[in-house]
CSV table of C-alpha atoms in Angstrom, one decimal:
chain,number,residue,atom,x,y,z
A,534,MET,CA,67.0,103.3,76.5
A,535,LYS,CA,69.6,105.5,74.9
A,536,LYS,CA,72.0,104.8,72.0
A,537,ILE,CA,75.2,106.2,70.5
A,538,VAL,CA,75.4,106.2,66.7
A,539,ASN,CA,77.9,107.2,64.1
A,540,SER,CA,81.0,106.3,66.0
A,541,LYS,CA,84.2,104.3,65.6
A,542,ILE,CA,84.0,102.0,68.7
A,543,ILE,CA,87.3,100.9,70.4
A,544,THR,CA,86.2,97.8,72.3
A,545,PRO,CA,89.3,98.0,73.1
A,546,TYR,CA,90.3,94.7,71.4
A,547,ARG,CA,89.3,96.0,68.0
A,548,TYR,CA,87.5,98.8,66.1
A,549,LEU,CA,83.8,98.5,65.3
A,550,GLU,CA,82.3,100.8,62.6
A,551,GLY,CA,78.7,101.1,61.7
A,552,TYR,CA,77.5,99.8,65.1
A,553,ASP,CA,75.2,101.4,67.7
A,554,VAL,CA,75.8,101.1,71.4
A,555,ALA,CA,72.6,101.1,73.5
A,556,TYR,CA,72.5,101.6,77.3
A,557,GLU,CA,70.1,102.1,80.2
A,558,ASN,CA,70.3,102.1,84.0
A,559,GLY,CA,74.0,102.7,83.7
A,560,LYS,CA,74.7,99.5,81.8
A,561,ILE,CA,75.4,98.6,78.1
A,562,VAL,CA,72.5,96.5,77.0
A,563,LYS,CA,73.1,96.0,73.3
A,564,ILE,CA,75.7,96.5,70.5
A,565,GLY,CA,74.4,96.2,67.0
A,566,LYS,CA,73.3,97.8,63.8
A,567,ASP,CA,70.2,100.0,63.7
A,568,ILE,CA,69.1,99.3,67.3
A,569,ALA,CA,65.4,100.2,67.6
A,570,ASN,CA,63.2,101.5,70.5
A,571,CYS,CA,65.6,104.0,71.8
A,572,GLU,CA,64.2,107.2,73.4
A,573,GLU,CA,67.4,109.2,72.9
A,574,VAL,CA,70.0,109.1,70.2
A,575,LEU,CA,73.5,110.6,70.6
A,576,ASP,CA,75.3,111.3,67.3
A,577,ALA,CA,79.1,110.8,67.9
A,578,LYS,CA,79.8,112.5,64.5
A,579,GLY,CA,82.5,110.0,63.6
A,580,LEU,CA,84.4,110.2,66.8
A,581,PHE,CA,86.2,107.3,68.5
A,582,VAL,CA,84.2,105.9,71.4
A,583,ALA,CA,86.4,104.0,73.9
A,584,PRO,CA,85.7,102.6,77.4
A,585,GLY,CA,86.1,105.2,80.1
A,586,TYR,CA,89.6,105.5,81.4
A,587,ILE,CA,90.6,103.9,84.7
A,588,ASP,CA,93.2,105.6,86.9
A,589,LEU,CA,94.6,103.4,89.7
A,590,HIS,CA,97.0,106.0,91.0
A,591,ILE,CA,95.8,109.6,91.2
A,592,HIS,CA,95.9,112.1,94.0
A,593,GLY,CA,93.5,114.7,92.6
A,594,GLY,CA,92.7,117.0,89.7
A,595,GLY,CA,91.7,120.5,88.7
A,596,GLY,CA,93.0,122.0,92.0
A,597,PHE,CA,91.1,119.5,94.1
A,598,SER,CA,92.7,116.7,96.1
A,599,PHE,CA,91.5,113.3,97.2
A,600,ILE,CA,93.5,113.8,100.4
A,601,GLU,CA,91.9,117.1,101.6
A,602,GLU,CA,89.5,115.2,103.9
A,603,THR,CA,86.4,117.1,102.8
A,604,GLU,CA,83.4,115.9,100.9
A,605,ASP,CA,83.5,119.0,98.7
A,606,ALA,CA,87.1,118.4,97.6
A,607,VAL,CA,86.5,114.8,96.7
A,608,ASN,CA,83.3,115.6,94.7
A,609,HIS,CA,85.1,118.4,92.8
A,610,ALA,CA,88.1,116.2,92.2
A,611,MET,CA,86.0,113.5,90.6
A,612,GLU,CA,84.2,116.1,88.5
A,613,GLU,CA,87.5,117.4,87.2
A,614,VAL,CA,89.1,114.0,86.4
A,615,ALA,CA,85.9,112.9,84.6
A,616,LYS,CA,86.4,115.9,82.2
A,617,HIS,CA,89.6,114.2,81.1
A,618,GLY,CA,88.0,110.8,80.3
A,619,VAL,CA,88.4,109.1,83.7
A,620,THR,CA,85.3,107.3,84.8
A,621,SER,CA,86.8,105.1,87.6
A,622,VAL,CA,89.6,105.8,90.1
A,623,LEU,CA,91.5,104.4,93.0
A,624,ALA,CA,91.7,107.6,95.1
A,625,SER,CA,95.3,107.7,96.2
A,626,HIS,CA,97.2,108.8,99.3
A,627,MET,CA,100.7,108.0,100.5
A,628,VAL,CA,99.2,106.1,103.6
A,629,PRO,CA,95.8,104.8,104.7
A,630,VAL,CA,93.8,107.4,106.6
A,631,LYS,CA,90.5,106.6,108.3
A,632,LYS,CA,88.8,110.0,107.7
A,633,LEU,CA,89.4,109.4,103.9
A,634,ASN,CA,87.8,106.0,104.3
A,635,ASP,CA,84.6,107.5,105.6
A,636,LEU,CA,84.5,110.1,102.8
A,637,TYR,CA,85.2,107.5,100.1
A,638,GLN,CA,82.6,105.1,101.6
A,639,GLU,CA,80.0,107.8,101.3
A,640,TYR,CA,80.9,108.7,97.7
A,641,MET,CA,80.9,105.0,96.7
A,642,LYS,CA,77.2,104.8,97.5
A,643,LYS,CA,76.5,106.8,94.3
A,644,ALA,CA,74.8,104.7,91.6
A,645,ASP,CA,75.8,106.7,88.6
A,646,GLY,CA,78.6,109.0,87.5
A,647,PRO,CA,82.4,108.6,87.8
A,648,GLU,CA,83.2,106.0,90.4
A,649,ILE,CA,85.7,105.6,93.3
A,650,ILE,CA,86.4,101.9,93.4
A,651,GLY,CA,88.4,102.2,96.6
A,652,LEU,CA,91.4,103.7,98.4
A,653,HIS,CA,95.0,103.2,97.2
A,654,ALA,CA,97.7,103.7,99.8
A,655,GLU,CA,101.2,103.9,98.4
A,656,CYS,CA,102.8,102.8,101.7
A,657,VAL,CA,101.8,101.3,105.1
A,658,ASP,CA,102.5,104.4,107.2
A,659,TRP,CA,104.6,107.6,107.6
A,660,GLU,CA,107.2,105.9,109.8
A,661,TYR,CA,109.3,104.8,106.9
A,662,ILE,CA,108.8,105.7,103.2
A,663,TYR,CA,112.1,105.0,101.4
A,664,GLY,CA,113.6,107.8,99.5
A,665,GLU,CA,111.6,110.6,101.3
A,666,PRO,CA,114.0,113.2,102.9
A,667,MET,CA,112.1,113.0,106.2
A,668,ASN,CA,113.1,109.4,106.6
A,669,GLU,CA,116.8,109.7,105.9
A,670,GLY,CA,118.9,107.8,108.5
A,671,LYS,CA,115.9,106.0,110.0
A,672,GLU,CA,116.1,102.3,110.7
A,673,ILE,CA,114.0,100.1,108.4
A,674,PRO,CA,111.1,99.1,110.6
A,675,ASP,CA,109.1,95.9,110.6
A,676,TYR,CA,105.4,95.5,110.3
A,677,SER,CA,103.3,92.9,111.9
A,678,VAL,CA,100.1,91.2,110.6
A,679,GLU,CA,98.4,92.5,113.8
A,680,ARG,CA,99.1,96.1,112.7
A,681,CYS,CA,97.7,95.4,109.3
A,682,GLU,CA,94.6,93.9,110.8
A,683,GLN,CA,94.0,97.2,112.6
A,684,ILE,CA,94.4,99.1,109.3
A,685,LEU,CA,91.7,97.0,107.6
A,686,GLU,CA,89.4,97.2,110.6
A,687,ASN,CA,89.5,101.0,110.3
A,688,ILE,CA,89.8,101.4,106.5
A,689,THR,CA,87.3,99.1,104.8
A,690,THR,CA,87.7,100.9,101.4
A,691,LEU,CA,91.3,100.0,101.1
A,692,LYS,CA,91.8,98.1,97.8
A,693,ARG,CA,95.5,98.5,97.1
A,694,ILE,CA,98.5,99.1,99.2
A,695,GLY,CA,102.2,99.5,98.5
A,696,ILE,CA,104.8,97.3,100.3
A,697,ASP,CA,108.5,97.8,100.5
A,698,PRO,CA,110.2,94.3,100.2
A,699,CYS,CA,113.1,95.6,102.4
A,700,ILE,CA,110.9,95.9,105.5
A,701,ARG,CA,110.9,93.0,107.9
A,702,GLY,CA,107.7,90.9,107.6
A,703,ALA,CA,107.1,92.2,104.0
A,704,ALA,CA,106.1,88.8,102.7
A,705,GLU,CA,103.9,88.0,105.7
A,706,ILE,CA,101.9,91.2,105.5
A,707,THR,CA,101.7,90.9,101.7
A,708,ARG,CA,100.1,87.5,102.2
A,709,TYR,CA,97.7,88.9,104.8
A,710,PHE,CA,96.5,91.8,102.6
A,711,VAL,CA,96.0,89.5,99.6
A,712,SER,CA,94.0,87.1,101.6
A,713,LYS,CA,91.7,89.9,102.5
A,714,GLY,CA,91.2,91.0,98.9
A,715,VAL,CA,93.6,93.9,98.9
A,716,SER,CA,95.9,94.2,95.9
A,717,VAL,CA,99.6,94.6,96.9
A,718,SER,CA,102.1,96.6,94.9
A,719,ILE,CA,105.8,96.8,95.4
A,720,SER,CA,106.3,100.5,96.1
A,721,HIS,CA,108.8,103.1,97.2
A,722,CYS,CA,111.4,100.6,98.2
A,723,GLY,CA,115.0,100.6,99.1
A,724,PRO,CA,117.7,98.5,97.3
A,725,ALA,CA,115.7,95.3,97.5
A,726,ASP,CA,117.5,92.1,96.4
A,727,TYR,CA,116.0,89.5,94.1
A,728,GLY,CA,115.1,87.2,97.0
A,729,GLN,CA,113.2,89.9,98.9
A,730,VAL,CA,111.2,90.9,95.8
A,731,MET,CA,110.3,87.3,94.8
A,732,LYS,CA,109.1,86.5,98.4
A,733,CYS,CA,106.6,89.2,98.0
A,734,VAL,CA,105.6,88.1,94.5
A,735,GLU,CA,105.2,84.5,95.8
A,736,ALA,CA,103.0,85.9,98.6
A,737,GLY,CA,100.8,87.5,96.1
A,738,ALA,CA,102.1,91.0,95.2
A,739,ASN,CA,100.9,91.7,91.6
A,740,SER,CA,102.3,95.0,90.5
A,741,ALA,CA,105.1,97.6,90.8
A,742,THR,CA,104.1,101.1,91.5
A,743,HIS,CA,105.2,103.6,88.9
A,744,LEU,CA,107.9,101.5,87.3
A,745,TYR,CA,111.4,103.0,87.4
A,746,THR,CA,110.3,105.7,89.9
A,747,GLY,CA,111.2,105.2,93.6
A,748,MET,CA,113.0,101.9,93.0
A,749,PHE,CA,116.4,100.5,92.1
A,750,GLY,CA,117.7,98.5,89.2
A,751,PHE,CA,120.4,95.8,89.1
A,752,TYR,CA,123.0,95.4,91.8
A,753,ARG,CA,126.3,93.7,92.3
A,754,ASP,CA,127.6,91.4,94.9
A,755,GLU,CA,130.3,93.3,96.8
A,756,GLN,CA,132.5,90.3,97.1
A,757,THR,CA,132.2,88.5,93.8
A,758,GLY,CA,131.1,91.3,91.5
A,759,GLU,CA,128.2,89.2,90.2
A,760,ARG,CA,125.2,91.2,88.9
A,761,PHE,CA,121.7,90.5,90.0
A,762,PRO,CA,118.3,91.9,88.8
A,763,GLY,CA,116.9,94.7,91.0
A,764,LEU,CA,113.2,95.5,91.3
A,765,ILE,CA,113.1,97.1,87.8
A,766,GLU,CA,114.4,94.0,86.1
A,767,ASP,CA,112.3,91.8,88.4
A,768,CYS,CA,109.2,93.5,87.2
A,769,LEU,CA,110.2,93.2,83.5
A,770,LEU,CA,111.1,89.6,83.9
A,771,GLU,CA,108.3,88.3,86.1
A,772,PRO,CA,105.2,87.6,84.0
A,773,ASP,CA,102.8,87.9,86.9
A,774,LEU,CA,103.7,91.4,87.8
A,775,TYR,CA,101.8,94.3,86.3
A,776,ALA,CA,104.0,97.4,85.4
A,777,GLU,CA,102.3,100.7,86.4
A,778,VAL,CA,103.6,103.3,84.0
A,779,ILE,CA,103.4,107.1,84.1
A,780,GLY,CA,103.4,107.6,80.3
A,781,ASN,CA,103.9,111.3,80.1
A,782,GLY,CA,107.1,111.3,78.1
A,783,LYS,CA,109.2,112.7,80.9
A,784,HIS,CA,109.0,110.1,83.7
A,785,LEU,CA,109.5,107.6,80.9
A,786,THR,CA,110.5,108.7,77.4
A,787,GLY,CA,109.3,106.9,74.2
A,788,PRO,CA,112.1,104.4,74.0
A,789,MET,CA,111.6,103.5,77.7
A,790,LEU,CA,107.9,102.9,77.1
A,791,ASP,CA,108.7,100.7,74.1
A,792,LEU,CA,111.1,98.7,76.3
A,793,ILE,CA,108.4,98.1,78.9
A,794,TYR,CA,105.9,97.2,76.2
A,795,LYS,CA,108.2,94.7,74.6
A,796,SER,CA,108.9,93.1,78.0
A,797,LYS,CA,105.4,93.1,79.5
A,798,GLY,CA,103.0,93.4,76.6
A,799,VAL,CA,99.6,95.1,76.6
A,800,SER,CA,98.1,92.7,79.2
A,801,LYS,CA,100.7,93.5,81.9
A,802,MET,CA,101.4,97.2,81.4
A,803,TYR,CA,98.9,99.9,82.3
A,804,LEU,CA,98.9,103.7,82.3
A,805,THR,CA,98.4,106.0,85.3
A,806,THR,CA,98.8,109.6,86.1
A,807,ASP,CA,100.1,109.8,89.7
A,808,ALA,CA,98.7,113.3,89.3
A,809,ALA,CA,98.9,115.9,92.0
A,810,PRO,CA,96.3,118.7,92.1
A,811,ARG,CA,97.1,122.3,91.1
A,812,LYS,CA,94.7,125.1,92.0
A,813,GLU,CA,95.8,127.6,89.3
A,814,PRO,CA,94.7,126.9,85.7
A,815,PHE,CA,97.4,126.1,83.2
A,816,ALA,CA,98.4,128.8,80.8
A,817,GLU,CA,98.3,127.8,77.1
A,818,GLY,CA,101.5,125.9,76.4
A,819,GLU,CA,102.6,125.6,80.0
A,820,PRO,CA,104.1,122.3,80.8
A,821,MET,CA,102.1,119.9,83.1
A,822,VAL,CA,105.2,117.8,83.8
A,823,ILE,CA,108.2,119.5,85.4
A,824,PRO,CA,111.5,118.7,87.2
A,825,ASN,CA,111.1,118.8,91.0
A,826,ARG,CA,114.6,119.5,92.4
A,827,LEU,CA,115.1,117.9,95.9
A,828,PRO,CA,118.2,117.5,98.0
A,829,ASN,CA,120.7,115.4,96.1
A,830,ARG,CA,118.2,114.3,93.4
A,831,ILE,CA,115.8,115.4,90.7
A,832,SER,CA,112.3,113.9,90.5
A,833,ILE,CA,109.6,114.6,88.1
A,834,LYS,CA,106.4,116.2,89.3
A,835,THR,CA,103.3,115.7,87.2
A,836,MET,CA,99.9,117.3,87.3
A,837,ALA,CA,99.0,115.9,83.9
A,838,PRO,CA,95.5,114.3,83.5
A,839,MET,CA,94.8,110.9,81.9
A,840,ASP,CA,93.9,112.3,78.5
A,841,TYR,CA,97.4,113.9,78.3
A,842,ILE,CA,99.0,110.6,79.4
A,843,VAL,CA,97.2,108.6,76.7
A,844,GLN,CA,98.2,111.2,74.1
A,845,GLN,CA,101.8,111.3,75.1
A,846,THR,CA,102.2,107.6,75.3
A,847,TYR,CA,100.8,107.2,71.8
A,848,ARG,CA,102.8,110.2,70.4
A,849,CYS,CA,106.2,109.4,71.8
A,850,SER,CA,106.2,105.6,71.7
A,851,ASN,CA,105.7,102.9,69.0
A,852,ILE,CA,102.8,101.4,70.8
A,853,PRO,CA,99.7,100.9,68.6
A,854,LEU,CA,96.6,103.0,69.5
A,855,LEU,CA,94.4,100.0,70.4
A,856,ASP,CA,97.0,98.9,72.9
A,857,VAL,CA,97.4,102.4,74.3
A,858,ILE,CA,93.7,102.6,74.9
A,859,ARG,CA,93.6,99.1,76.4
A,860,MET,CA,96.4,100.2,78.9
A,861,ALA,CA,94.1,102.9,80.2
A,862,THR,CA,91.0,100.8,80.3
A,863,LEU,CA,90.9,97.0,80.3
A,864,THR,CA,94.4,96.2,81.7
A,865,PRO,CA,93.9,98.3,84.9
A,866,ALA,CA,90.4,96.7,85.2
A,867,GLN,CA,92.0,93.3,85.0
A,868,MET,CA,94.7,94.2,87.6
A,869,MET,CA,92.0,95.2,90.1
A,870,LYS,CA,89.7,92.3,89.1
A,871,ILE,CA,86.8,94.6,88.1
A,872,ASN,CA,87.0,93.5,84.4
A,873,ASP,CA,83.7,91.8,84.8
A,874,ARG,CA,82.1,95.3,84.6
A,875,LYS,CA,84.8,97.8,83.6
A,876,GLY,CA,87.3,98.3,80.8
A,877,LYS,CA,85.3,97.1,77.8
A,878,ILE,CA,82.5,98.3,75.5
A,879,ALA,CA,80.5,95.1,75.8
A,880,GLU,CA,77.0,94.0,76.7
A,881,GLY,CA,76.5,93.9,80.5
A,882,TYR,CA,79.3,96.3,81.2
A,883,ASP,CA,79.1,99.7,82.8
A,884,ALA,CA,78.1,102.5,80.4
A,885,ASP,CA,81.4,104.2,80.7
A,886,PHE,CA,82.4,106.0,77.5
A,887,VAL,CA,85.0,108.5,76.4
A,888,PHE,CA,84.6,110.2,73.0
A,889,LEU,CA,87.9,111.0,71.3
A,890,ASP,CA,88.9,112.9,68.1
A,891,LYS,CA,91.8,111.7,65.9
A,892,GLU,CA,94.3,113.6,68.2
A,893,LEU,CA,92.8,111.8,71.2
A,894,ASN,CA,91.3,114.9,72.7
A,895,VAL,CA,88.4,114.2,74.9
A,896,LYS,CA,85.2,115.6,73.4
A,897,ALA,CA,82.6,114.0,75.7
A,898,VAL,CA,82.4,111.6,78.7
A,899,ILE,CA,79.7,109.3,80.0
A,900,ALA,CA,80.1,107.5,83.4
A,901,ARG,CA,77.7,104.8,84.3
A,902,GLY,CA,75.2,106.4,82.0
A,903,LYS,CA,75.6,109.9,83.4
A,904,VAL,CA,76.9,112.6,81.1
A,905,CYS,CA,80.0,114.2,82.7
A,906,LYS,CA,81.1,116.2,79.6
A,907,ASN,CA,78.7,117.1,76.8
A,908,LEU,CA,79.5,116.6,73.2
A,909,ASN,CA,79.8,120.0,71.5
């Protein structure tokens, strides 16, 4: 049995000082004062110790991608994201890909270290992804339950998928995926009206992918001029929808983060990176979040890791530290229904820890009991 001493624990409901955390076989076994019979003691030297970060929307890290379809790339990507405090990910791609399923399935057999909890596909397929230049002028397709059955037959690691409420059959396929244990998020959608969105919510959709990005706000009836809530407002209004937030200070500035927080609260707002990989190392002071100029629009491209997201959310918003940490740990665990083993520092939970200084820099990382970054 090993134990961590001399830390300020973020559970993340509260702070605990003067307590030890003991773990063995990848699980937390005891939290208390002066825990005895430990073969190894790790002195945290007064650092914060929080649950390991959980990133439900990430495409890679450190120059390695989750979509390169090689075992080496996936292994290196996980090693890199772990250095930034992330101990669990939904490996993300725009669409479900069988070869990725096979890679993730093999990686998921590992009993320790950072964990892939499944595949996250932002959309059903390449045929129609709203807002992408390659799909301009295409007719909105419809998707059958039979087609989705084939996806799940081939891709057993699929745990989350994005659905556009504008497509025909959206509510039906939402209901199907949810019945099979796949979380459905409203994602990359056209100008969906209130009725279309709520049909998907009623069918079981539980989140909105990167709120404000790739979606529309309120709209007006062309005949009467009446205003109705669009997907953005629907997410803020509907208590059952989780808001996925890229809290890097650019996609959403501090006041925007405060707005979402006041609408959704800590239990329905979670942080993600949506990070794309970059092979070249960043020069000191070089921005990780940059404008991405596309035809007729400007998007924001981010390569920022989760530790940067947590820091920026705390720095530029008025959200309390405990809640910021919870948005990167327990709330995403609850969204994916893995909060029986992830997202808390509590007995029986996975031994996932991130050690942070006062500026929220990551100083050490442990994932399921395995040291991923050593404490200096």
